[in-house]
Structure formats: C-alpha cells, structure tokens
Coordinates of C-alpha atoms in Angstrom, one line a residue:
X1 CA 0.0 0.0 0.0
X2 CA 1.3 3.4 -1.0
X3 CA 0.5 6.3 1.3
X4 CA 0.9 10.0 0.6
X5 CA 1.8 12.3 3.5
X6 CA 1.4 16.1 3.5
X7 CA 3.4 18.0 6.0
X8 CA 4.7 21.5 6.8
X9 CA 8.1 22.6 7.7
X10 CA 8.2 25.8 9.8
X11 CA 10.6 27.7 12.1
X12 CA 14.1 26.6 13.0
X13 CA 13.8 23.3 11.3
X14 CA 13.8 25.1 7.9
X15 CA 17.6 25.0 8.1
X16 CA 17.5 21.2 8.0
X17 CA 18.8 19.9 4.7
X18 CA 16.7 17.6 2.4
X19 CA 18.9 14.6 3.2
X20 CA 18.5 15.2 7.0
X21 CA 14.7 15.5 6.5
X22 CA 14.8 12.0 4.9
X23 CA 16.6 10.6 7.9
X24 CA 14.2 12.4 10.2
X25 CA 11.2 10.6 8.6
X26 CA 12.9 7.3 8.8
X27 CA 13.4 7.7 12.5
X28 CA 9.8 8.9 13.0
X29 CA 8.5 5.8 11.2
X30 CA 10.6 3.6 13.4
X31 CA 9.4 5.4 16.6
X32 CA 5.8 4.7 15.9
X33 CA 6.6 1.2 14.5
X34 CA 5.0 1.9 11.1
X35 CA 5.5 -1.3 9.1
X36 CA 7.3 0.1 6.0
X37 CA 8.2 -1.9 2.9
X38 CA 12.0 -2.1 2.2
X39 CA 14.1 -2.4 -0.9
X40 CA 16.0 -5.6 -1.6
X41 CA 19.7 -6.1 -1.9
X42 CA 22.6 -6.0 0.7
X43 CA 21.5 -2.7 2.2
X44 CA 17.7 -2.6 2.4
X45 CA 16.2 0.9 2.8
X46 CA 12.7 1.9 3.7
X47 CA 10.7 2.8 0.6
X48 CA 10.3 6.6 1.0
X49 CA 9.9 9.0 -1.9
X50 CA 10.0 12.7 -1.5
X51 CA 8.7 15.4 -3.8
X52 CA 10.7 18.4 -5.1
X53 CA 13.4 19.4 -2.7
X54 CA 12.8 22.5 -0.6
X55 CA 15.7 25.0 -0.6
X56 CA 17.5 24.9 2.8
X57 CA 16.3 27.9 4.8
X58 CA 12.9 28.0 3.2
X59 CA 9.7 27.1 5.0
X60 CA 6.8 25.2 3.6
X61 CA 3.1 24.7 4.2
X62 CA 2.9 22.0 1.5
X63 CA 5.5 19.3 1.5
X64 CA 4.8 15.8 0.4
X65 CA 6.2 12.3 1.0
X66 CA 5.1 8.9 -0.5
X67 CA 5.8 5.9 1.6
X68 CA 5.1 2.2 1.0
X69 CA 3.7 0.0 3.7
X70 CA 4.5 -3.7 3.9
X71 CA 1.9 -5.7 1.9
X72 CA 0.6 -7.7 4.8
X73 CA 0.3 -4.7 7.2
X74 CA -2.9 -3.2 8.6
X75 CA -2.6 0.5 9.1
X76 CA -5.0 3.0 10.6
X77 CA -4.5 5.7 8.0
X78 CA -6.8 8.3 9.7
X79 CA -4.8 8.0 12.9
X80 CA -1.4 8.4 11.3
X81 CA -1.2 12.3 11.5
X82 CA -1.7 12.3 15.2
X83 CA 0.9 9.5 15.7
X84 CA 3.6 10.9 13.3
X85 CA 3.6 14.6 14.3
X86 CA 4.8 14.0 17.9
X87 CA 7.6 11.7 16.6
X88 CA 8.9 14.5 14.4
X89 CA 11.0 17.6 15.3
X90 CA 9.2 20.8 16.3
X91 CA 8.1 22.7 13.2
X92 CA 7.4 19.5 11.2
X93 CA 3.7 18.7 11.4
X94 CA 1.6 16.2 9.4
X95 CA -1.5 17.7 8.0
X96 CA -3.0 14.7 6.1
X97 CA -2.3 11.1 5.1
X98 CA -4.2 9.2 2.3
X99 CA -3.8 6.1 0.2
X100 CA -2.9 6.7 -3.4
X101 CA -2.8 4.5 -6.5
X102 CA 0.4 2.5 -6.5
X103 CA 0.7 3.1 -10.2
X104 CA 0.3 6.9 -9.9
X105 CA 3.2 9.0 -11.1
X106 CA 5.9 9.9 -8.5
X107 CA 5.6 13.4 -6.9
X108 CA 8.7 14.6 -8.8
X109 CA 7.1 13.6 -12.1
X110 CA 3.6 14.9 -11.2
X111 CA 4.2 18.4 -9.8
X112 CA 4.1 21.0 -12.6
X113 CA 4.3 24.2 -10.5
X114 CA 4.9 25.6 -7.0
X115 CA 3.5 28.7 -5.3
X116 CA 5.8 30.8 -3.2
X117 CA 5.7 33.7 -0.8
X118 CA 8.9 35.7 -0.5
X119 CA 9.6 38.5 1.9
X120 CA 11.8 40.9 -0.1
X121 CA 14.5 43.2 1.2
X122 CA 17.0 45.4 -0.7
X123 CA 20.6 44.3 -0.6
X124 CA 23.9 45.8 -1.8
X125 CA 23.6 49.4 -2.7
X126 CA 19.8 49.5 -3.3
X127 CA 17.8 52.1 -1.4
X128 CA 15.8 51.1 1.7
X129 CA 12.6 51.4 -0.3
X130 CA 12.3 49.3 -3.4
X131 CA 9.4 49.8 -5.9
X132 CA 8.6 46.1 -6.0
X133 CA 5.5 46.6 -8.1
X134 CA 7.5 48.3 -10.8
X135 CA 10.1 45.4 -10.9
X136 CA 7.2 42.9 -11.2
X137 CA 5.5 44.9 -14.0
X138 CA 8.8 45.1 -15.9
X139 CA 9.5 41.4 -15.6
X140 CA 6.0 40.4 -16.7
X141 CA 6.2 42.8 -19.7
X142 CA 9.6 41.3 -20.8
X143 CA 9.7 38.8 -23.5
X144 CA 12.8 37.1 -21.9
X145 CA 14.7 37.2 -18.6
X146 CA 18.2 35.8 -18.7
X147 CA 19.6 34.3 -15.5
X148 CA 22.9 32.5 -14.9
X149 CA 22.3 29.2 -13.2
X150 CA 24.5 26.4 -12.0
X151 CA 23.7 22.7 -12.3
X152 CA 26.1 19.9 -11.5
X153 CA 29.0 22.3 -11.4
X154 CA 28.2 23.8 -14.8
X155 CA 27.1 27.3 -15.4
X156 CA 24.5 28.2 -18.0
X157 CA 22.4 31.2 -19.0
X158 CA 18.7 30.5 -19.3
X159 CA 15.6 32.4 -20.2
X160 CA 13.4 32.0 -17.1
X161 CA 10.5 34.2 -18.3
X162 CA 8.4 31.2 -19.4
X163 CA 8.7 29.7 -15.9
X164 CA 7.1 32.7 -14.3
X165 CA 3.4 31.7 -14.5
X166 CA 2.1 34.4 -12.1
X167 CA 3.8 37.1 -10.1
X168 CA 2.5 39.9 -7.9
X169 CA 3.8 42.5 -5.4
X170 CA 2.1 42.3 -2.1
X171 CA 2.6 43.5 1.5
X172 CA 2.3 41.8 4.9
X173 CA -0.1 43.0 7.6
X174 CA 2.9 44.9 9.0
X175 CA 3.5 46.6 5.7
X176 CA 6.6 44.7 4.7
X177 CA 7.0 44.0 0.9
X178 CA 6.6 40.5 -0.4
X179 CA 6.2 38.6 -3.6
X180 CA 3.7 36.0 -4.4
X181 CA 4.9 33.8 -7.3
X182 CA 3.7 30.8 -9.2
X183 CA 6.8 29.1 -10.8
X184 CA 6.9 26.2 -13.2
X185 CA 8.9 23.1 -12.4
X186 CA 9.4 21.9 -16.0
X187 CA 11.5 21.5 -18.0
X188 CA 13.7 22.8 -15.1
X189 CA 12.3 24.2 -11.9
X190 CA 12.7 27.9 -11.3
X191 CA 13.9 28.6 -7.7
X192 CA 12.9 31.6 -5.7
X193 CA 16.5 32.9 -5.5
X194 CA 16.7 32.7 -9.3
X195 CA 13.5 34.6 -9.6
X196 CA 15.0 37.4 -7.5
X197 CA 18.1 37.6 -9.7
X198 CA 15.8 38.0 -12.7
X199 CA 14.0 40.9 -11.0
X200 CA 17.1 42.7 -9.7
X201 CA 20.6 41.4 -8.9
X202 CA 20.6 43.0 -5.4
X203 CA 17.3 41.8 -4.1
X204 CA 17.3 39.5 -1.1
X205 CA 14.6 37.2 0.4
X206 CA 15.0 36.8 4.2
X207 CA 11.7 34.9 4.3
X208 CA 10.8 32.2 1.7
X209 CA 7.8 29.9 2.1
X210 CA 6.4 27.4 -0.3
X211 CA 2.6 27.6 0.1
X212 CA 1.4 25.1 -2.6
X213 CA 2.5 22.5 -5.0
X214 CA 0.3 21.8 -8.0
X215 CA -0.4 18.9 -10.3
X216 CA -2.8 18.7 -13.3
X217 CA -5.7 16.4 -13.9
X218 CA -7.8 16.7 -17.0
X219 CA -6.7 20.2 -17.6
X220 CA -7.4 21.3 -14.0
X221 CA -5.0 22.3 -11.3
X222 CA -5.1 20.5 -8.0
X223 CA -3.0 19.7 -5.0
X224 CA -1.3 16.3 -4.6
X225 CA -3.2 15.9 -1.3
X226 CA -5.6 18.7 -0.2
X227 CA -6.2 19.7 3.4
X228 CA -8.8 21.9 5.1
X229 CA -7.5 25.5 5.6
X230 CA -7.6 25.1 9.4
X231 CA -5.1 22.2 9.2
X232 CA -2.3 24.5 7.9
X233 CA 0.0 26.4 10.2
X234 CA 1.1 25.2 13.7
X235 CA 3.9 24.4 16.0
X236 CA 6.6 26.5 14.3
X237 CA 9.6 27.1 16.5

C-alpha cells in the first residue's frame, strides 16, 4: 500500500537539509513502528519517496512524501497524522495522510508548478525602499529574462521568463513588501533565488515559504493531497 503524507516545515527546522529530513522521517516511522516496505539487496532501505526538494532555509506549508507500507500490514490511516507529528521535530507537522494508487506518477514527475511567498528586502547598494510593483511589471512585460544558473558544477544562461506563471507584489499585515509567485517546475524548476536575480541582482529574500505544489488532472490544477484550511500552520519554533 502506498501512502501520501502532506506536512509542513516551519521555524528553525527550515535550516535542516533535504537529506536530513529524509533521515528524520525514517526515525519517526521507526518510533511509531510503522511497518514500511523495504528495498532488496545487501543494504535494504525503507521505501520513502519525496517530492521536489525544498531549498535549505525555506519554510513550507505543503511538503509531500510517499511511503510504501508492507503488503501484509494493517494501518489506521486516519490516525497516522496524530501519531507521526509528535515523533517529528518541532516545526514539522503532518496535515494529512491518504492512500494513493500504487501506479500513480511519482511526486517529482507529477508536480508541474509551485506557489511561493517571498519576503523581499534590498541588498547591496539598493535604497531602503524598493518599488517592487515596478520590478514585477517590468518582468511580466519582458519577452525574456536571462539568468545565470549552475547545475552539477556547470554554469548556463537560461531564459526563465516562461517559468514565471504568475507574479504579484504584495505587503504583509505589517506593511513589509513580499512577492507571491507561481513558478513552473518543468523543464527545469525555477527557484525563488533565481527569480529574485531575474527581477534585480541586489534583491534578497530573508523569508521564503512554499505555500502550494500543483499537479494537473484533465486540464485542471489541484494539489497532490488537499487539506482543510484550518489544518495548515502550527507548532513553528
């Protein structure tokens, strides 16, 4: 049986790397004695499959994990969120768990875009006040936005404009400027820091949060595992 877990990652735990998050989940499953399926070979590993990696230092309200339970196991799926959350570090909370079709595409194959909220601040020699709306309007009006990116030790210059699906300048309740962005993940995911470089080379984002990941079904956009609004946002430290 294949289970999909939706969880959030808030607070200090945002500095935990993707690899450490994987270890964290393995320990949590052992603590609650969840009967996972294992790979074969000389070094069996629990069958856990994560979605798109979250940049270290970023928070998220919508992270996903697929795990495979042993074929002969009986699991109370509805009770898993309440069992898993206390077994995880503060700031990592399980919002929902559901069974999914074992033949469904992997999360990395299925997610087509991610929604982000970025708290923006000027860096370098930029003035204290930045006209964020003007930068957004200029970017959306551009036919191309070239950004230098590194992958596997190699630098390339890519046009990232097609990956900006939606972008707006907003403000927090305290009046601090922020961006809301919908960024494509194909053919190569556009990262929040790369978006900032496309807008202005001296922009910084002291706060980054992934708020949604989206898949497509029959031409409609939906979440890999939806939750009620009240289930999002808790226990951040």
